[in-house]
Coordinates of C-alpha atoms and ligand atoms in Angstrom, one line a residue:
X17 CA -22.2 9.7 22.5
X18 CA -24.8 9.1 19.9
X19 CA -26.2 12.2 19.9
X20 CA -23.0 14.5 20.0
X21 CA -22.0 12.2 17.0
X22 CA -24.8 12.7 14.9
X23 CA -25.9 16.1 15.1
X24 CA -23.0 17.6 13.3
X25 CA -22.9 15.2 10.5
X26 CA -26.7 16.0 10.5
X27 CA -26.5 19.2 10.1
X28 CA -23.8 19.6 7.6
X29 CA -26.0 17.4 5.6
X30 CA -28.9 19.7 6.0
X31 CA -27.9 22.7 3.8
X32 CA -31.0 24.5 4.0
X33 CA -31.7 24.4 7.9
X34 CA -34.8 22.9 7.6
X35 CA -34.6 19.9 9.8
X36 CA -34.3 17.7 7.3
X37 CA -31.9 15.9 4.8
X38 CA -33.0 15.0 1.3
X39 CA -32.1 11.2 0.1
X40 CA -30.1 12.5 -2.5
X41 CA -27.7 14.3 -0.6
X42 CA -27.1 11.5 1.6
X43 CA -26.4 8.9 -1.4
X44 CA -24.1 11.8 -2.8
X45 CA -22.2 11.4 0.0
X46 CA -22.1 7.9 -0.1
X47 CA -21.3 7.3 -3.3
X48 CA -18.8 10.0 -3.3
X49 CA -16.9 8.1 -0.9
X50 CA -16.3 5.2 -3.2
X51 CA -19.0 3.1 -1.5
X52 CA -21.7 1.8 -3.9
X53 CA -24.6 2.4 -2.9
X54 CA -25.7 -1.4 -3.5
X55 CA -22.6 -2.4 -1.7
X56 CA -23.5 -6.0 0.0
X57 CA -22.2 -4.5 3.5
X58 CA -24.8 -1.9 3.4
X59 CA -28.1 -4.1 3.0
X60 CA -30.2 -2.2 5.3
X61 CA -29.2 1.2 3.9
X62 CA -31.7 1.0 0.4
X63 CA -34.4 -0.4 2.5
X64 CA -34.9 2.3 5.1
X65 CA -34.1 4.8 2.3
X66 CA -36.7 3.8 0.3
X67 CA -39.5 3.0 3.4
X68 CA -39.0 7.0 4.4
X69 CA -42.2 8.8 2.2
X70 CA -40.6 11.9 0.1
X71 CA -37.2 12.9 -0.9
X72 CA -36.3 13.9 2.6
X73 CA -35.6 12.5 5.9
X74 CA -35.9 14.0 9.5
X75 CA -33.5 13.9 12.2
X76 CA -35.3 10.8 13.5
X77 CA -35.0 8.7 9.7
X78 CA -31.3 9.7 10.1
X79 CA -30.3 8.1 13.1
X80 CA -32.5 4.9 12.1
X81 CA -30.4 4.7 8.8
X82 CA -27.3 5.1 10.7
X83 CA -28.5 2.7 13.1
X84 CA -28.8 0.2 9.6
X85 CA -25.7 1.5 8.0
X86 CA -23.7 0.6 10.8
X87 CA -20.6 2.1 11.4
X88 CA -19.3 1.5 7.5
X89 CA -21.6 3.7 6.4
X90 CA -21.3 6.3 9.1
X91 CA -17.7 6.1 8.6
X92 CA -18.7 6.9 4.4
X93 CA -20.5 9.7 4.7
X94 CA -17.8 11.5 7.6
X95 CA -14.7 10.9 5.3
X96 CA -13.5 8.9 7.6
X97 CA -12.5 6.0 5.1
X98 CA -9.1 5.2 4.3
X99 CA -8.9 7.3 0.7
X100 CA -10.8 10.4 2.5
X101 CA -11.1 12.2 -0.6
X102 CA -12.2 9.5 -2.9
X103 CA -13.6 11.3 -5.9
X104 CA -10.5 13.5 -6.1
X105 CA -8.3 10.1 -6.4
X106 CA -10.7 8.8 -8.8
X107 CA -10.0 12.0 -11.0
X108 CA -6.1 11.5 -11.0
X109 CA -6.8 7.8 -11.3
X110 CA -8.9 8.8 -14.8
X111 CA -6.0 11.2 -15.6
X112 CA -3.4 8.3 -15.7
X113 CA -5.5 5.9 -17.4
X114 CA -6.7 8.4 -20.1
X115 CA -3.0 9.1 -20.8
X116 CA -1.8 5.5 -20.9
X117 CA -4.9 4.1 -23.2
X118 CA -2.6 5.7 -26.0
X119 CA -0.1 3.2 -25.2
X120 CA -0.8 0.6 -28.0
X121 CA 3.0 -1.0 -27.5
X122 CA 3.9 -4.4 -27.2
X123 CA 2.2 -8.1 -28.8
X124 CA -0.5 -10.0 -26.9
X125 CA 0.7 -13.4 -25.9
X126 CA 0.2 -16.5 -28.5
X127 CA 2.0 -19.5 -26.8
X128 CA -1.6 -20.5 -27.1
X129 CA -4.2 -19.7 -29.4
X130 CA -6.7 -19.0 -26.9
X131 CA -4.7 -16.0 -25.3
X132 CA -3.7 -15.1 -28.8
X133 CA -7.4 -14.6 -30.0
X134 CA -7.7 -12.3 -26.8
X135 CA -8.5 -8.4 -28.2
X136 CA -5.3 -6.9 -27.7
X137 CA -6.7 -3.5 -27.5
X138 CA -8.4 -4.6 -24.0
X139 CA -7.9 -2.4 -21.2
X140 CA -9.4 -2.3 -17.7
X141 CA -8.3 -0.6 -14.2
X142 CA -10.1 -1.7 -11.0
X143 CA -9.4 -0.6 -7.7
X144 CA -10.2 -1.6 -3.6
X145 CA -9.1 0.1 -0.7
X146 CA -9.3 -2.1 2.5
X147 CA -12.3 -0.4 3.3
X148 CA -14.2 -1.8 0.0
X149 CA -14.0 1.8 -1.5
X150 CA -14.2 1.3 -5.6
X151 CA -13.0 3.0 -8.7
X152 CA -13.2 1.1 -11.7
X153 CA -12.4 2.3 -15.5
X154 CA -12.9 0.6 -18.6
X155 CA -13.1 -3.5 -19.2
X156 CA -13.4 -4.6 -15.5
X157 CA -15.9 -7.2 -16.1
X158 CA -14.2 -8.9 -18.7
X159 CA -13.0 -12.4 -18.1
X160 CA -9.1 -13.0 -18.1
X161 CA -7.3 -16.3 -17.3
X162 CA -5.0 -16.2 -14.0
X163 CA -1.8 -17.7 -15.6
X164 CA 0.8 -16.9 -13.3
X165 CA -1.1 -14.1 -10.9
X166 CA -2.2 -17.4 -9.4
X167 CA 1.5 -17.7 -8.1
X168 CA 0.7 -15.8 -4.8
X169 CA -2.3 -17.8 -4.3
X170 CA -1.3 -21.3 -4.5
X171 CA 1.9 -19.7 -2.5
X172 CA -0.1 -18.4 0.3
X173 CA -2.0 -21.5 0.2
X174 CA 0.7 -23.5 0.5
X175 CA 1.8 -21.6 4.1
X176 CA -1.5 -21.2 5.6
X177 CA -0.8 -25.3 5.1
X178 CA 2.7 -26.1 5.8
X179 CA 3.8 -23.4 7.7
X180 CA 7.3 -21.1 6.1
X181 CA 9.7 -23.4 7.1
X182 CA 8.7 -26.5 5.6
X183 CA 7.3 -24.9 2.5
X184 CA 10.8 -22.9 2.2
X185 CA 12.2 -27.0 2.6
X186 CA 11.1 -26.7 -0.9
X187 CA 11.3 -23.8 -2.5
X188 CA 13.9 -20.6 -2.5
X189 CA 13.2 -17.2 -1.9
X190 CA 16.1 -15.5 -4.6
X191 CA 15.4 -13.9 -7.4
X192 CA 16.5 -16.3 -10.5
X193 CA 17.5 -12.9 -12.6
X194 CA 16.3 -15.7 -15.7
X195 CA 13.0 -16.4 -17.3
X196 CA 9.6 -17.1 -15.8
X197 CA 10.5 -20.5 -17.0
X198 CA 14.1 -21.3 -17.5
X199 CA 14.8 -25.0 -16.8
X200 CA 16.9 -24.1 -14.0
X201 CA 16.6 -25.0 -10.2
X202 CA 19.3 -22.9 -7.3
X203 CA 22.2 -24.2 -6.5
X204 CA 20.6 -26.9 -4.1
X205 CA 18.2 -28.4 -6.5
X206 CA 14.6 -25.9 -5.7
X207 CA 13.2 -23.3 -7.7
X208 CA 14.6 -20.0 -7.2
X209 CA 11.3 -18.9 -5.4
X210 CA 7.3 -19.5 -5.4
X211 CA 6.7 -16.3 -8.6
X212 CA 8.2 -18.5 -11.3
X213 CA 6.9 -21.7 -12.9
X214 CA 8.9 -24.2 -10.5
X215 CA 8.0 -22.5 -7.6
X216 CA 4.1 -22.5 -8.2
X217 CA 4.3 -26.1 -9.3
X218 CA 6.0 -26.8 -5.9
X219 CA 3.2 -24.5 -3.9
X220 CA 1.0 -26.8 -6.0
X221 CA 2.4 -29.7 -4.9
X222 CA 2.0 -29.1 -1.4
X223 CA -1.5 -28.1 -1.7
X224 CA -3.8 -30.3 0.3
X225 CA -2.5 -34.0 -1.0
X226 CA -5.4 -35.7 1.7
X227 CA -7.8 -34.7 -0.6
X228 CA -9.1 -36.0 -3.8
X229 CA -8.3 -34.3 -7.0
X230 CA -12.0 -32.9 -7.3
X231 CA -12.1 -31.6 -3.6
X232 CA -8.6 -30.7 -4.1
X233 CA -9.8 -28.1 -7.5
X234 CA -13.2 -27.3 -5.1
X235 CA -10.4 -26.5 -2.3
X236 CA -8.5 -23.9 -5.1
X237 CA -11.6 -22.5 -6.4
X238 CA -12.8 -22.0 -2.3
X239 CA -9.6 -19.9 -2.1
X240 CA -10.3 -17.7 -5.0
X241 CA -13.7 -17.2 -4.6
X242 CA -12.9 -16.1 -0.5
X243 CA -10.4 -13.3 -1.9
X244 CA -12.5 -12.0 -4.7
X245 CA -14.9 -11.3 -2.0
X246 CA -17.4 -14.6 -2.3
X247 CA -17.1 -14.0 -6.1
X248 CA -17.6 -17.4 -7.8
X249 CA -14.5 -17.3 -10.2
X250 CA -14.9 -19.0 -13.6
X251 CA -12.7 -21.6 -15.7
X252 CA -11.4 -21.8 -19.1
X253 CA -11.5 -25.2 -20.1
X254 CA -10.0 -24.4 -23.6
X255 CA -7.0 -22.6 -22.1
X256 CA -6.5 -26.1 -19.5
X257 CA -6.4 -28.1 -22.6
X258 CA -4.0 -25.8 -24.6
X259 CA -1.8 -25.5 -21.3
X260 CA -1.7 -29.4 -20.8
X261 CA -0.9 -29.9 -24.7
X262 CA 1.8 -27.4 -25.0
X263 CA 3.7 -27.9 -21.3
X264 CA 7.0 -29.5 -22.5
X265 CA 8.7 -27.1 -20.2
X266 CA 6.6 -26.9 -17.5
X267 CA 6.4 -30.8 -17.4
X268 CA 10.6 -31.2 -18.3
X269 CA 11.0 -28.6 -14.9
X270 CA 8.6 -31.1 -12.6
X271 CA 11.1 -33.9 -13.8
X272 CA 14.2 -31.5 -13.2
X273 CA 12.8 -31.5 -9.8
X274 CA 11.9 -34.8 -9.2
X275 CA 15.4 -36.0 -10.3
X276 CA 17.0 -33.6 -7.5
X277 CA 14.7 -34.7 -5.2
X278 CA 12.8 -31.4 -4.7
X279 CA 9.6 -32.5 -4.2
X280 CA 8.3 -33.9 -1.0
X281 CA 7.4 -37.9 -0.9
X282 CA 5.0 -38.9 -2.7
X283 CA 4.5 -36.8 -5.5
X284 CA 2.6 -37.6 -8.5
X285 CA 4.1 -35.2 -11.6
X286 CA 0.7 -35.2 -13.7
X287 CA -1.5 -34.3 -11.0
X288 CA 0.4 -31.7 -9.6
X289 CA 1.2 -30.1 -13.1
X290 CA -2.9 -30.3 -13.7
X291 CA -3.6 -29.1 -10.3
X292 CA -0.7 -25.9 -11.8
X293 CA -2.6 -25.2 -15.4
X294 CA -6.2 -25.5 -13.6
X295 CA -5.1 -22.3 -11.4
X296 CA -3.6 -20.7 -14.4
X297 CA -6.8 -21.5 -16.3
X298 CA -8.9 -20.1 -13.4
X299 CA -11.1 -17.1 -14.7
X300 CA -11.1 -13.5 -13.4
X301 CA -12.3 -10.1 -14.1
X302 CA -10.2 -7.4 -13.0
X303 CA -13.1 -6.0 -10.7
X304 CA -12.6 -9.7 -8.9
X305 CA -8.9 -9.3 -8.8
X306 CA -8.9 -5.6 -7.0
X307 CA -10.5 -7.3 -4.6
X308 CA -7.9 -10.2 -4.2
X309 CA -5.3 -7.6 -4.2
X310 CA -7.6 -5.5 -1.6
X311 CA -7.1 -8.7 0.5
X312 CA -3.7 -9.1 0.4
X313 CA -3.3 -5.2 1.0
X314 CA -5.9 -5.8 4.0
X315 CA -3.4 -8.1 5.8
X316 CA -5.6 -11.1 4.5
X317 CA -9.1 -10.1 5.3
X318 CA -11.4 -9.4 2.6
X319 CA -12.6 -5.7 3.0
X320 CA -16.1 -6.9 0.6
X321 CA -16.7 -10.0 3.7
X322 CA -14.6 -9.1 6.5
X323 CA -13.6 -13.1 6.1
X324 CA -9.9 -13.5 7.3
X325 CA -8.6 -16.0 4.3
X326 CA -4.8 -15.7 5.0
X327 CA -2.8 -14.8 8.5
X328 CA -0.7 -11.6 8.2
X329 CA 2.4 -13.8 8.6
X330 CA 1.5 -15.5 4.9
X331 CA 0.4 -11.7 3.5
X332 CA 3.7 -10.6 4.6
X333 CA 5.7 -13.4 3.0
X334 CA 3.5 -13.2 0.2
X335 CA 4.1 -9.7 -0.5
X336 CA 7.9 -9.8 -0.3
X337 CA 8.3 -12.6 -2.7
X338 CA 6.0 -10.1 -4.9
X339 CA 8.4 -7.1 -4.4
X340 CA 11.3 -8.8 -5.0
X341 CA 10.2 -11.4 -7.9
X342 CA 7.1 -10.5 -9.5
X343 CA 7.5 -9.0 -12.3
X344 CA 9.7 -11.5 -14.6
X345 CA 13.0 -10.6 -15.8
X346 CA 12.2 -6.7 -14.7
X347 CA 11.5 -7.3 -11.2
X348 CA 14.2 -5.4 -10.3
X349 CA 14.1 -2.2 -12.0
X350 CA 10.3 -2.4 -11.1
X351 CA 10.8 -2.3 -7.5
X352 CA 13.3 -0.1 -7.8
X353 CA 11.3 2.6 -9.7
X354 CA 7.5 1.4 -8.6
X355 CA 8.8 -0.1 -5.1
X356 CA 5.4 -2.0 -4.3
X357 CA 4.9 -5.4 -4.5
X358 CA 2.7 -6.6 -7.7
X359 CA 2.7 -9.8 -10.0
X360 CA 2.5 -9.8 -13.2
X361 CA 0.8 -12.4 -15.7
X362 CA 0.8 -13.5 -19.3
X363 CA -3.0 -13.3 -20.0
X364 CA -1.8 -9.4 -19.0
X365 CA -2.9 -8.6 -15.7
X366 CA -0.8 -6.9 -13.0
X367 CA -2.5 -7.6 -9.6
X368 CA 0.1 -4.8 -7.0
X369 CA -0.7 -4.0 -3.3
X370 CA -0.1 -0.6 -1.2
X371 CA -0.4 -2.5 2.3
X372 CA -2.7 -1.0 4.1
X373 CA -4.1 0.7 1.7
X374 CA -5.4 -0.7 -1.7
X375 CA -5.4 -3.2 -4.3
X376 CA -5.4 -2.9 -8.1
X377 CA -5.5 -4.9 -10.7
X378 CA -4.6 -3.6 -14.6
X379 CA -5.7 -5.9 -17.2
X380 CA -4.0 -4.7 -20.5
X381 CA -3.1 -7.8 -23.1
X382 CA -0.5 -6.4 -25.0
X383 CA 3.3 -7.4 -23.6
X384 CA 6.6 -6.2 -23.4
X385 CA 9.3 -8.6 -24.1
X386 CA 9.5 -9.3 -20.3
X387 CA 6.0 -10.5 -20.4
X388 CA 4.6 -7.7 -18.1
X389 CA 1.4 -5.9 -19.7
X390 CA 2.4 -2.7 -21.3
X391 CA -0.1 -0.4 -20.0
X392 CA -0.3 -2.0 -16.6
X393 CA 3.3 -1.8 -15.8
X394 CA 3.0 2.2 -17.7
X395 CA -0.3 2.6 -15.0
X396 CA 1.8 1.9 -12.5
X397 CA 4.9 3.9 -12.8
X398 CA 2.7 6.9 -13.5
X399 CA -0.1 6.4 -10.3
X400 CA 3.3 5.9 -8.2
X401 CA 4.9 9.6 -9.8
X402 CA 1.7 10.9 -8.8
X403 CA 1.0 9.3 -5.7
X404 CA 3.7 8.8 -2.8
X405 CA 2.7 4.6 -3.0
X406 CA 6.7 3.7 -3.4
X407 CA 7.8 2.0 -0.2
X408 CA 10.2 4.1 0.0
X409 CA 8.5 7.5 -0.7
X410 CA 8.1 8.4 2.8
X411 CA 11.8 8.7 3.3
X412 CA 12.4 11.9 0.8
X413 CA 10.7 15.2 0.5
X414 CA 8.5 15.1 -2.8
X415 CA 5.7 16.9 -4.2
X416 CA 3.6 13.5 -4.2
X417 CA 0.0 13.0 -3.6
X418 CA -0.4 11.7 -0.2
X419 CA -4.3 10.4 -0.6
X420 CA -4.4 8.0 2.8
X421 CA -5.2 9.2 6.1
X422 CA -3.0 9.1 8.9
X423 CA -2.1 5.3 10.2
X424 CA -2.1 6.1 14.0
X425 CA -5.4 8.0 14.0
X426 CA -6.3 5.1 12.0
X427 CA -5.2 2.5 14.7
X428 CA -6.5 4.5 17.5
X429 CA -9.9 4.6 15.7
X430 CA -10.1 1.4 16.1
X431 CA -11.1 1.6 19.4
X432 CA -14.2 3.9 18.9
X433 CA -15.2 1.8 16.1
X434 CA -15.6 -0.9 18.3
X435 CA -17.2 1.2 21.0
X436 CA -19.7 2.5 18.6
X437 CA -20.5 -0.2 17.0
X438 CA -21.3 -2.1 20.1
X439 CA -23.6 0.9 21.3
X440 CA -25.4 1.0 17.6
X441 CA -25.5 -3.3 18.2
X442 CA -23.4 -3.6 14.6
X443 CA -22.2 -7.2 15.2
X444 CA -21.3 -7.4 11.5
X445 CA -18.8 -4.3 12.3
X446 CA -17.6 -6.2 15.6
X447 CA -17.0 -9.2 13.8
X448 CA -14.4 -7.4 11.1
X449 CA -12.7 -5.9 13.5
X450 CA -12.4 -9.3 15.2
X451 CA -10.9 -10.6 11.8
X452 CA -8.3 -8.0 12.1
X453 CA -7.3 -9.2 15.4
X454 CA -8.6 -6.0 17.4
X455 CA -9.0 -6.5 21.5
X456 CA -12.6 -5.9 22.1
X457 CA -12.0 -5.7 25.9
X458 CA -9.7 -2.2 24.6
X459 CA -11.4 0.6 26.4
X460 CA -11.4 4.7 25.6
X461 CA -9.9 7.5 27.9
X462 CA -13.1 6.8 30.3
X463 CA -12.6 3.3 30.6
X464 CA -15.6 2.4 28.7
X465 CA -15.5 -0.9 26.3
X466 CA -17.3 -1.9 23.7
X467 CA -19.4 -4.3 26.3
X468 CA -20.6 -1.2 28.4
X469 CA -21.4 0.1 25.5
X470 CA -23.7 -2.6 24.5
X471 CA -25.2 -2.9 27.8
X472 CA -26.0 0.3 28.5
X473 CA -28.0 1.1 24.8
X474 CA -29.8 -2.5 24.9
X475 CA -27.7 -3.9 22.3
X476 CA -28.7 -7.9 23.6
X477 CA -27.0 -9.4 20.1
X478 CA -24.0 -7.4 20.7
X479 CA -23.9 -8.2 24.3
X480 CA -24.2 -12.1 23.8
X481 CA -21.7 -11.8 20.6
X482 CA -18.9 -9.8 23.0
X483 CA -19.6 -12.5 25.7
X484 CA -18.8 -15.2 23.1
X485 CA -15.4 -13.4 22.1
X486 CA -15.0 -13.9 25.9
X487 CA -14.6 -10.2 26.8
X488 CA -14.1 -9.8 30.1
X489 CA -17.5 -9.6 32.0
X490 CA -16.9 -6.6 34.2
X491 CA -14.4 -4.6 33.6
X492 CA -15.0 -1.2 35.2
X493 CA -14.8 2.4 34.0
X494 CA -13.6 5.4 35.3
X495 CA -16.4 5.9 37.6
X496 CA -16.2 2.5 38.8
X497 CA -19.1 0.9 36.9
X498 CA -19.5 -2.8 35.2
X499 CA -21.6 -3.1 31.5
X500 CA -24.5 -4.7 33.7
X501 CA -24.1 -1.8 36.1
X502 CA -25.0 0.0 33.2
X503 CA -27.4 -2.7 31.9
X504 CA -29.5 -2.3 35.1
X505 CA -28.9 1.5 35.1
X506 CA -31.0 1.8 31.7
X507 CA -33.3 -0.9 32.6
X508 CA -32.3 -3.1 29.7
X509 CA -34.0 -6.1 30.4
X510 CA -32.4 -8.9 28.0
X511 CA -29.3 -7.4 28.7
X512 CA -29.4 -8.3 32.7
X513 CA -30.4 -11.7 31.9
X514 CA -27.6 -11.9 29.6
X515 CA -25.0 -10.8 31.9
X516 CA -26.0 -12.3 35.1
X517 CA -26.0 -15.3 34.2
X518 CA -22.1 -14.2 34.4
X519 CA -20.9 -16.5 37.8
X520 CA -17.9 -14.6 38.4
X521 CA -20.9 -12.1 39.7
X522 CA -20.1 -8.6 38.6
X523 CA -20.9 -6.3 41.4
X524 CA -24.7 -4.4 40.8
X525 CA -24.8 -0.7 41.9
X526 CA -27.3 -0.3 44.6
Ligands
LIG29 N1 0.5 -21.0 -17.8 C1 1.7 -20.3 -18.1 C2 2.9 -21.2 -17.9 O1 3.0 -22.0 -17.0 C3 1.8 -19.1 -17.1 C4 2.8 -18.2 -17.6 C5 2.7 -16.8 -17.0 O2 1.7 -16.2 -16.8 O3 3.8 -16.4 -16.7 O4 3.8 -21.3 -18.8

């Protein structure tokens, strides 16, 4: 299987014929893919690279970097990513931004002076696809606050916790068609739903009360760092302070609540409204936040870590309380026009999902009168006239970019991947799959599975990691064989030891 794999890629790599591909070719390709050559997934990649004497590697330095690469990088350099044709998207994506850095509209936010002092003229566009592909444009590594794109967070924290019914106990799930923070609860005494100031108070009140108040910020800051891709996030004391001096509203809507008995026992109103401004005082960049949005797109696994940080159930919730509420007072008419689910904040980012796809995150200061970042809600409305991203795009006939591969070939993929990862021994590439709930015991058209696989090339440290999944230990393929039928086949010692030691006894050929 190796071999038929490789060769072609091989040789489309090798232009000139001559048995050999140079270095540069091969980190063309990668990087061309939106993978970064430095990307922490691909540690192995430099190393061999670099330990091959001369600009140019044989057959034989190939399929020992592929053998490093793993199936991530493989899957790079084939196109088989889920933006294919990466450097074309990145063109359109410069396109859209060049056109909207005109847009100098609308007044950075001064309820505080720290977010007043911010440089209005800021603008930075990051994007993640699920696989960890990158695109980033202008001030990406610039710190912002949170403010209230920490909504879906403490939100989704607050299910992973409670589960949807007894967080929904608490909080609605309408739109309130008023302000971010009009002192006004539904017509049973909870906020409208967990995107406006009520509602993330409440997610913030639910959010592990066994712990201390330290371990408690430690737990937030855990959270954040998990979906930025183990990205230590930063906090702006000065903005805390500010937020805490100047929260008459926030702290008259904790009382609101409290009177109409809202909250659930126990509740203390100062500590939950710190535990509140110490989210919205939590520090970005909008690199960081593609990759929180990449996680929410990604079904809740981080594509940088493969760590699974939320269940789908939570993403999914998540995401429809973004489509329907996240974007203040033009919520609406933004899913109606942009129809994907994004949240808006007043420091002036716009974290917004394509499921399955990619995140982004737009970090412009200046806002409309809604409080949605001028540029990033402009960004948006052009990528999606240019791109078919609306949910509802697939529905009518359009001349829209279509720049994602097809899902089912995706899905069916998956399967390979595992099986070829197994047979190269990739147990990081195992394990993501794992994280996104795929059956390792799913076999190809022969029957084969990824533990045959394993077995048969030597792969011990695949072999013991499938056993530890609890794979089934001899499932047979079309021609009747087991993975230590195979094992014994090739002679791979560790292998047999491994799998004998099975009980059940898989039957050995003769
Ligand atoms: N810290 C702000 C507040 O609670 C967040 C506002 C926002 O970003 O919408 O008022």
């Amino acid at each position: 299987m190796k071999q038929t794999d490789v060769n072609p890629l091989f040789r489309s790599l090798d232009e000139q014929g001559e048995g050999m591909v140079s270095k540069a070719a091969i980190l063309a390709r990668l990087t061309q893919s939106g993978i970064a050559t430095n990307d922490s997934r691909l540690p192995g990649v430099l190393s061999v690279l670099e330990s091959i004497k001369g600009n140019k590697v044989s057959k034989e330095g190939f399929d020992a970097l592929l053998s490093y690469g793993g199936t991530l990088f493989e899957r790079a350099i084939t196109g088989q990513l889920v933006i294919p044709e990466f450097t074309q998207f990145s063109q359109e994506v410069q396109q859209i931004f060049n056109t909207v850095l005109d847009n100098r509209e609308g007044k950075v936010a001064d309820y505080i002076p720290q977010l007043g002092r911010v440089p209005a003229d800021k603008f930075g566009v990051a994007i993640c696809t699920i696989d960890g592909q990158r695109f980033c444009l202008g001030d990406v590594d610039d710190a912002f606050t949170l403010q209230s794109s920490c909504k879906p967070i403490l939100y989704c924290a607050a299910l992973e916790e409670h589960g949807e019914e007894k967080v929904h106990r608490h909080v609605g799930r309408e739109p309130s068609g008023l302000s971010f923070n009009e002192l006004t609860l539904n017509r049973i005494g909870l906020p409208h739903n967990p995107m406006i100031n009520a509602g993330a108070i409440m997610s913030s009140s639910l959010m592990r009360r066994d712990l201390p108040t330290a371990d408690r910020l430690e737990y937030l800051n855990s959270i954040v760092k998990a979906l930025s891709g183990d990205r230590q996030p930063g906090f702006n004391n000065a903005v805390f302070q500010s937020e805490r001096e100047t929260a008459d509203r926030n702290f008259a809507l904790a009382h609101h609540m409290r009177e109409r008995g809202a909250f659930p026992e126990g509740i203390e109103i100062n500590s939950t409204l710190d535990y509140y401004f110490a989210a919205c005082s939590t520090e970005v960049t909008a690199n960081n936040m593609s990759t929180i949005s990449a996680t929410l797109a990604n079904g809740g696994v981080c594509p940088q870590t493969g760590q699974r940080v939320f269940t789908k159930e939570t993403i999914k919730n998540c995401l429809s309380m973004m489509y329907s509420c996240g974007m203040y007072d033009y919520s609406g008419e933004f899913a109606f026009k942009v129809g994907i689910p994004a949240k808006s904040s007043v420091s002036g980012v716009i974290m917004a999902v394509i499921p399955n796809v990619l995140g982004i995150a737009v970090w412009s200061p200046r806002l409309d009168a809604c409080g949605n970042s001028v540029r990033g809600v402009d960004f948006l409305t052009k990528l999606v006239e240019r791109f078919c991203f609306h949910n509802y795009d697939s529905l009518v006939e359009s001349k829209k970019l279509d720049p994602r591969r097809v899902r089912n070939e995706r899905e069916s993929n998956l399967i390979y991947q595992a099986i070829y990862a197994a047979s190269i021994g990739d147990v990081n590439e195992l394990k993501r799959l794992v994280a996104h709930e795929h059956d390792l015991n799913s076999a190809d058209y022969d029957g084969r599975t990824p533990l045959h696989l394993a077995a048969a090339e030597g792969q011990a440290e695949a072999v013991g990691y499938l056993l530890k999944q609890k794979v089934q230990h001899n499932p047979l393929d079309r021609w009747g064989f087991t993975p230590l039928d195979d094992a014994i086949r090739h002679k791979q010692q560790a292998v047999i030891q491994l799998l004998d030691g099975d009980k059940d006894g898989p039957k050995k050929v003769a």
